[in-house]
Amino acid sequence: MKIKLFAMAAVAVFTLSACSLRFSTNKEENGKIIEKTFGIKDFNSLELGGYAKVCYTVSDTFSVRVSTAEGDMKKLKVEKSDSTLLIGNVPDVDISSRIWRLNNKTCNERKVYITAPYLKNINVAGAVDIICNDTIVTEDFCVSISGAGKAHFACVKAHDVILAISGAASMTADIQEAAWTELGMAGAGTMDIGFHDCVESRAQVAGVGSIKLRGVLGTLRQEVAGIGKINTDELTLTGKKYSSKDDKE
C-alpha cells in the first residue's frame, strides 16, 4: 500500500479542524473539574480537533471518558460517525467568539481517556496531544497531524504504516515488523521514528522540519525539499538507501 504521503495529508483537513475555539478566561464560568463518560463503542478510527490531552489505552473493551472544567464540557463535541470516534469543539455561531482567546489552564484541564482494541486511523487538527504507551496491533496504521500537537506511540505492529505531519507538531513512534512505512513532514515539525525488523520506508521532508530515524531497516528512500533534514546516524540499513534523485517511483 504505497500511498503517496502528501495526497494523504490533504485528506487530513477534516471537519473538526473547522470548529472554532472559544476559551473562557473567567474561572467562575469555567467552573469545577467534572468527568463525563460517553457510551460510544465499536470504533477503530479517531478524529481529534480543538485542544485536549488524550490518553489511548489498548483494551478489549471500549470506553470514552472526559475530564475538564464544567464550562468547557459544554463546548465539547463527542460522537461517532460510522467507525470513527469524533472529538472536538461545538461550532460557535457567534462570529466574535471565533478569536482564539487561549487560556492555558483550561486547555490543560481537558483530558480525554480512550480504550479500544486497536485504532487504525488517527487524524489530529489543532493543539491536541495524544499518547499511547501500549502496543497497537493492526493491519494498517495511519496517523496525520495538522497543527501544533504532540503524539507518542510506544509500539506499533502493522503491515503498512503512514505517519504525516503538517505544521509544527512532533511525533515519536517505534514500529515493528512493518513491510512498508511512509513518513511525511511538511512544515517545521519533528519526527523520531524507531524501526525494528522493518522492510522498507520512504521518508519525505518539505520545509524546515526534521525526521530522525533509528533502529534496523531494510531499504530507505528519502526525499528532502527545502532546508529540512533526515537524520540516519542511529539507523542501520540491511539493504540500500536511495535519495530523491535515485528514486524513480
mmCIF file of C-alpha atoms in Angstrom:
data_model
loop_
_atom_site.group_PDB
_atom_site.id
_atom_site.type_symbol
_atom_site.label_atom_id
_atom_site.label_comp_id
_atom_site.label_asym_id
_atom_site.label_seq_id
_atom_site.Cartn_x
_atom_site.Cartn_y
_atom_site.Cartn_z
ATOM 1 C CA MET A 1 0.000 0.000 0.000
ATOM 2 C CA LYS A 2 2.390 2.638 -1.236
ATOM 3 C CA ILE A 3 0.104 5.595 -0.709
ATOM 4 C CA LYS A 4 1.563 8.947 -1.692
ATOM 5 C CA LEU A 5 2.048 10.794 1.578
ATOM 6 C CA PHE A 6 1.189 14.321 0.614
ATOM 7 C CA ALA A 7 -2.010 13.264 -1.127
ATOM 8 C CA MET A 8 -2.993 11.534 2.066
ATOM 9 C CA ALA A 9 -2.081 14.565 4.177
ATOM 10 C CA ALA A 10 -4.535 16.679 2.233
ATOM 11 C CA VAL A 11 -7.339 14.377 3.322
ATOM 12 C CA ALA A 12 -6.455 15.156 6.917
ATOM 13 C CA VAL A 13 -8.214 18.506 6.727
ATOM 14 C CA PHE A 14 -11.348 17.047 8.202
ATOM 15 C CA THR A 15 -14.488 18.620 9.539
ATOM 16 C CA LEU A 16 -13.367 19.016 13.115
ATOM 17 C CA SER A 17 -10.494 21.283 12.113
ATOM 18 C CA ALA A 18 -13.053 23.863 11.040
ATOM 19 C CA CYS A 19 -14.530 24.150 14.506
ATOM 20 C CA SER A 20 -13.793 27.456 16.184
ATOM 21 C CA LEU A 21 -12.189 27.537 19.602
ATOM 22 C CA ARG A 22 -13.609 29.611 22.412
ATOM 23 C CA PHE A 23 -11.855 29.591 25.760
ATOM 24 C CA SER A 24 -13.282 31.426 28.734
ATOM 25 C CA THR A 25 -10.811 33.394 30.797
ATOM 26 C CA ASN A 26 -13.351 33.614 33.603
ATOM 27 C CA LYS A 27 -12.572 30.986 36.225
ATOM 28 C CA GLU A 28 -16.093 31.122 37.670
ATOM 29 C CA GLU A 29 -17.579 30.493 34.220
ATOM 30 C CA ASN A 30 -15.294 27.518 33.679
ATOM 31 C CA GLY A 31 -16.352 26.055 36.999
ATOM 32 C CA LYS A 32 -15.042 22.991 38.792
ATOM 33 C CA ILE A 33 -13.465 19.964 37.133
ATOM 34 C CA ILE A 34 -16.022 17.307 36.246
ATOM 35 C CA GLU A 35 -15.931 13.953 34.459
ATOM 36 C CA LYS A 36 -18.289 12.550 31.859
ATOM 37 C CA THR A 37 -18.414 9.079 30.328
ATOM 38 C CA PHE A 38 -19.717 8.646 26.792
ATOM 39 C CA GLY A 39 -21.316 5.316 25.857
ATOM 40 C CA ILE A 40 -19.662 5.034 22.449
ATOM 41 C CA LYS A 41 -18.437 1.659 21.222
ATOM 42 C CA ASP A 42 -17.261 -0.196 18.125
ATOM 43 C CA PHE A 43 -14.861 2.386 16.698
ATOM 44 C CA ASN A 44 -11.435 1.808 15.137
ATOM 45 C CA SER A 45 -10.575 5.330 13.986
ATOM 46 C CA LEU A 46 -10.169 8.633 15.772
ATOM 47 C CA GLU A 47 -10.540 12.267 14.711
ATOM 48 C CA LEU A 48 -9.470 14.946 17.173
ATOM 49 C CA GLY A 49 -9.983 18.679 16.840
ATOM 50 C CA GLY A 50 -9.567 21.715 19.055
ATOM 51 C CA TYR A 51 -7.471 21.188 22.171
ATOM 52 C CA ALA A 52 -7.021 18.246 24.519
ATOM 53 C CA LYS A 53 -4.622 15.849 26.136
ATOM 54 C CA VAL A 54 -5.602 12.356 25.002
ATOM 55 C CA CYS A 55 -4.512 9.064 26.531
ATOM 56 C CA TYR A 56 -5.267 5.938 24.495
ATOM 57 C CA THR A 57 -5.036 2.528 26.152
ATOM 58 C CA VAL A 58 -5.287 -0.761 24.272
ATOM 59 C CA SER A 59 -8.080 -2.834 25.817
ATOM 60 C CA ASP A 60 -10.662 -5.474 24.928
ATOM 61 C CA THR A 61 -13.377 -3.011 25.927
ATOM 62 C CA PHE A 62 -14.424 0.371 24.522
ATOM 63 C CA SER A 63 -14.649 3.458 26.699
ATOM 64 C CA VAL A 64 -14.544 7.241 26.301
ATOM 65 C CA ARG A 65 -14.147 9.481 29.334
ATOM 66 C CA VAL A 66 -13.506 13.226 29.515
ATOM 67 C CA SER A 67 -12.291 15.289 32.450
ATOM 68 C CA THR A 68 -12.468 19.072 32.120
ATOM 69 C CA ALA A 69 -13.918 22.248 33.589
ATOM 70 C CA GLU A 70 -17.699 22.404 33.845
ATOM 71 C CA GLY A 71 -17.954 25.306 31.417
ATOM 72 C CA ASP A 72 -15.570 23.694 28.955
ATOM 73 C CA MET A 73 -17.591 20.463 28.917
ATOM 74 C CA LYS A 74 -20.457 22.404 27.323
ATOM 75 C CA LYS A 75 -18.182 23.288 24.392
ATOM 76 C CA LEU A 76 -17.198 19.651 23.808
ATOM 77 C CA LYS A 77 -18.495 17.549 20.931
ATOM 78 C CA VAL A 78 -18.163 13.761 21.201
ATOM 79 C CA GLU A 79 -19.890 11.485 18.710
ATOM 80 C CA LYS A 80 -19.385 8.559 16.329
ATOM 81 C CA SER A 81 -19.629 8.542 12.549
ATOM 82 C CA ASP A 82 -19.511 5.049 11.062
ATOM 83 C CA SER A 83 -16.461 3.507 12.776
ATOM 84 C CA THR A 84 -14.805 6.836 13.669
ATOM 85 C CA LEU A 85 -14.850 8.473 17.092
ATOM 86 C CA LEU A 86 -15.053 12.268 16.699
ATOM 87 C CA ILE A 87 -13.913 14.572 19.498
ATOM 88 C CA GLY A 88 -13.753 18.339 19.107
ATOM 89 C CA ASN A 89 -15.468 21.624 19.853
ATOM 90 C CA VAL A 90 -19.091 22.518 19.257
ATOM 91 C CA PRO A 91 -19.172 25.028 16.362
ATOM 92 C CA ASP A 92 -19.836 28.518 17.694
ATOM 93 C CA VAL A 93 -22.194 30.617 15.586
ATOM 94 C CA ASP A 94 -21.072 33.828 17.294
ATOM 95 C CA ILE A 95 -18.509 35.311 14.877
ATOM 96 C CA SER A 96 -16.929 37.442 17.589
ATOM 97 C CA SER A 97 -16.067 34.318 19.594
ATOM 98 C CA ARG A 98 -14.031 32.848 16.754
ATOM 99 C CA ILE A 99 -10.973 34.713 18.018
ATOM 100 C CA TRP A 100 -8.768 32.256 19.894
ATOM 101 C CA ARG A 101 -8.657 33.503 23.492
ATOM 102 C CA LEU A 102 -6.368 30.776 24.755
ATOM 103 C CA ASN A 103 -6.492 30.039 28.462
ATOM 104 C CA ASN A 104 -3.624 27.653 29.272
ATOM 105 C CA LYS A 105 -5.294 26.421 32.432
ATOM 106 C CA THR A 106 -8.485 25.495 30.601
ATOM 107 C CA CYS A 107 -6.525 23.892 27.771
ATOM 108 C CA ASN A 108 -4.549 21.738 30.193
ATOM 109 C CA GLU A 109 -7.719 20.736 32.030
ATOM 110 C CA ARG A 110 -9.362 18.956 29.083
ATOM 111 C CA LYS A 111 -8.217 15.358 29.339
ATOM 112 C CA VAL A 112 -9.643 12.519 27.257
ATOM 113 C CA TYR A 113 -9.232 8.834 28.131
ATOM 114 C CA ILE A 114 -9.965 6.277 25.415
ATOM 115 C CA THR A 115 -9.806 2.488 25.413
ATOM 116 C CA ALA A 116 -10.302 0.247 22.379
ATOM 117 C CA PRO A 117 -8.816 -2.981 20.999
ATOM 118 C CA TYR A 118 -6.987 -1.029 18.279
ATOM 119 C CA LEU A 119 -7.034 2.187 16.274
ATOM 120 C CA LYS A 120 -6.039 2.131 12.622
ATOM 121 C CA ASN A 121 -6.599 5.785 11.649
ATOM 122 C CA ILE A 122 -5.859 8.839 13.786
ATOM 123 C CA ASN A 123 -6.392 12.360 12.445
ATOM 124 C CA VAL A 124 -5.483 15.352 14.590
ATOM 125 C CA ALA A 125 -6.094 19.050 13.923
ATOM 126 C CA GLY A 126 -5.334 21.730 16.486
ATOM 127 C CA ALA A 127 -3.488 21.737 19.800
ATOM 128 C CA VAL A 128 -4.030 18.099 20.706
ATOM 129 C CA ASP A 129 -1.542 15.811 22.428
ATOM 130 C CA ILE A 130 -2.062 12.049 22.166
ATOM 131 C CA ILE A 131 -0.112 9.307 23.876
ATOM 132 C CA CYS A 132 -0.274 5.510 23.802
ATOM 133 C CA ASN A 133 2.171 3.512 25.908
ATOM 134 C CA ASP A 134 0.780 0.141 24.801
ATOM 135 C CA THR A 135 1.408 -1.994 21.717
ATOM 136 C CA ILE A 136 -1.028 -1.235 18.889
ATOM 137 C CA VAL A 137 -1.584 -4.241 16.610
ATOM 138 C CA THR A 138 -3.422 -3.661 13.326
ATOM 139 C CA GLU A 139 -3.083 -4.441 9.616
ATOM 140 C CA ASP A 140 -2.672 -0.779 8.613
ATOM 141 C CA PHE A 141 -1.832 2.190 10.841
ATOM 142 C CA CYS A 142 -2.208 5.778 9.674
ATOM 143 C CA VAL A 143 -1.649 8.989 11.659
ATOM 144 C CA SER A 144 -1.981 12.532 10.313
ATOM 145 C CA ILE A 145 -1.360 15.617 12.451
ATOM 146 C CA SER A 146 -2.151 19.140 11.318
ATOM 147 C CA GLY A 147 -1.300 21.865 13.801
ATOM 148 C CA ALA A 148 0.937 22.032 16.848
ATOM 149 C CA GLY A 149 0.104 18.844 18.691
ATOM 150 C CA LYS A 150 2.310 16.090 20.042
ATOM 151 C CA ALA A 151 1.995 12.342 19.560
ATOM 152 C CA HIS A 152 3.750 9.373 21.120
ATOM 153 C CA PHE A 153 3.203 5.726 20.178
ATOM 154 C CA ALA A 154 5.354 3.349 22.196
ATOM 155 C CA CYS A 155 4.951 0.382 19.836
ATOM 156 C CA VAL A 156 3.108 -0.169 16.554
ATOM 157 C CA LYS A 157 2.868 -3.576 14.878
ATOM 158 C CA ALA A 158 1.332 -3.211 11.420
ATOM 159 C CA HIS A 159 1.950 -4.327 7.847
ATOM 160 C CA ASP A 160 1.698 -0.793 6.424
ATOM 161 C CA VAL A 161 2.329 2.403 8.381
ATOM 162 C CA ILE A 162 1.778 6.017 7.298
ATOM 163 C CA LEU A 163 2.771 8.918 9.548
ATOM 164 C CA ALA A 164 2.307 12.522 8.387
ATOM 165 C CA ILE A 165 2.814 15.946 9.963
ATOM 166 C CA SER A 166 1.722 19.277 8.555
ATOM 167 C CA GLY A 167 2.654 22.241 10.726
ATOM 168 C CA ALA A 168 4.772 22.418 13.870
ATOM 169 C CA ALA A 169 3.748 19.152 15.506
ATOM 170 C CA SER A 170 6.049 16.482 16.905
ATOM 171 C CA MET A 171 5.748 12.705 16.868
ATOM 172 C CA THR A 172 7.671 9.781 18.316
ATOM 173 C CA ALA A 173 6.916 6.173 17.410
ATOM 174 C CA ASP A 174 8.508 2.750 17.392
ATOM 175 C CA ILE A 175 7.450 0.442 14.569
ATOM 176 C CA GLN A 176 7.855 -3.329 14.499
ATOM 177 C CA GLU A 177 7.871 -5.716 11.541
ATOM 178 C CA ALA A 178 6.272 -3.344 9.039
ATOM 179 C CA ALA A 179 6.585 -4.195 5.357
ATOM 180 C CA TRP A 180 6.122 -0.582 4.255
ATOM 181 C CA THR A 181 6.393 2.682 6.170
ATOM 182 C CA GLU A 182 5.737 6.123 4.740
ATOM 183 C CA LEU A 183 6.828 9.218 6.650
ATOM 184 C CA GLY A 184 5.963 12.760 5.602
ATOM 185 C CA MET A 185 6.946 16.097 7.077
ATOM 186 C CA ALA A 186 5.595 19.393 5.733
ATOM 187 C CA GLY A 187 6.397 22.453 7.810
ATOM 188 C CA ALA A 188 8.519 22.860 10.923
ATOM 189 C CA GLY A 189 7.666 19.703 12.839
ATOM 190 C CA THR A 190 9.817 16.851 14.103
ATOM 191 C CA MET A 191 9.634 13.071 13.960
ATOM 192 C CA ASP A 192 11.624 10.487 15.902
ATOM 193 C CA ILE A 193 10.947 7.034 14.454
ATOM 194 C CA GLY A 194 12.421 3.726 15.563
ATOM 195 C CA PHE A 195 12.422 0.695 13.254
ATOM 196 C CA HIS A 196 12.526 -2.893 14.482
ATOM 197 C CA ASP A 197 12.834 -5.536 11.745
ATOM 198 C CA CYS A 198 11.049 -3.366 9.185
ATOM 199 C CA VAL A 199 11.425 -3.953 5.443
ATOM 200 C CA GLU A 200 11.176 -0.642 3.583
ATOM 201 C CA SER A 201 10.447 3.023 4.248
ATOM 202 C CA ARG A 202 10.041 6.258 2.347
ATOM 203 C CA ALA A 203 10.801 9.467 4.268
ATOM 204 C CA GLN A 204 9.867 12.860 2.808
ATOM 205 C CA VAL A 205 10.610 16.324 4.196
ATOM 206 C CA ALA A 206 9.354 19.599 2.731
ATOM 207 C CA GLY A 207 10.195 22.796 4.600
ATOM 208 C CA VAL A 208 12.327 23.164 7.710
ATOM 209 C CA GLY A 209 11.154 20.073 9.556
ATOM 210 C CA SER A 210 13.265 17.083 10.500
ATOM 211 C CA ILE A 211 12.925 13.319 10.706
ATOM 212 C CA LYS A 212 15.210 11.216 12.880
ATOM 213 C CA LEU A 213 15.415 7.512 12.026
ATOM 214 C CA ARG A 214 16.894 4.840 14.254
ATOM 215 C CA GLY A 215 16.930 1.075 14.652
ATOM 216 C CA VAL A 216 17.124 -1.554 11.902
ATOM 217 C CA LEU A 217 15.554 -1.150 8.464
ATOM 218 C CA GLY A 218 15.925 -2.885 5.107
ATOM 219 C CA THR A 219 15.609 -0.202 2.411
ATOM 220 C CA LEU A 220 15.274 3.569 2.804
ATOM 221 C CA ARG A 221 14.065 6.014 0.165
ATOM 222 C CA GLN A 222 14.477 9.625 1.237
ATOM 223 C CA GLU A 223 13.429 12.929 -0.293
ATOM 224 C CA VAL A 224 14.213 16.404 1.053
ATOM 225 C CA ALA A 225 12.874 19.670 -0.377
ATOM 226 C CA GLY A 226 13.943 22.823 1.463
ATOM 227 C CA ILE A 227 16.314 23.103 4.394
ATOM 228 C CA GLY A 228 14.828 20.258 6.383
ATOM 229 C CA LYS A 229 16.784 17.113 7.119
ATOM 230 C CA ILE A 230 16.592 13.371 7.615
ATOM 231 C CA ASN A 231 18.964 12.098 10.293
ATOM 232 C CA THR A 232 20.072 8.474 9.861
ATOM 233 C CA ASP A 233 23.042 8.459 12.255
ATOM 234 C CA GLU A 234 21.354 5.888 14.503
ATOM 235 C CA LEU A 235 19.847 3.820 11.684
ATOM 236 C CA THR A 236 21.262 0.502 10.484
ATOM 237 C CA LEU A 237 20.322 -0.452 6.924
ATOM 238 C CA THR A 238 20.422 -4.069 5.804
ATOM 239 C CA GLY A 239 19.578 -3.044 2.236
ATOM 240 C CA LYS A 240 20.059 0.159 0.247
ATOM 241 C CA LYS A 241 19.479 3.870 0.659
ATOM 242 C CA TYR A 242 18.046 5.916 -2.212
ATOM 243 C CA SER A 243 17.960 9.697 -2.373
ATOM 244 C CA SER A 244 15.260 11.641 -4.237
ATOM 245 C CA LYS A 245 17.322 11.741 -7.424
ATOM 246 C CA ASP A 246 17.652 7.958 -7.408
ATOM 247 C CA ASP A 247 14.020 7.189 -6.523
ATOM 248 C CA LYS A 248 12.104 6.855 -9.768
ATOM 249 C CA GLU A 249 8.862 5.591 -8.271
#
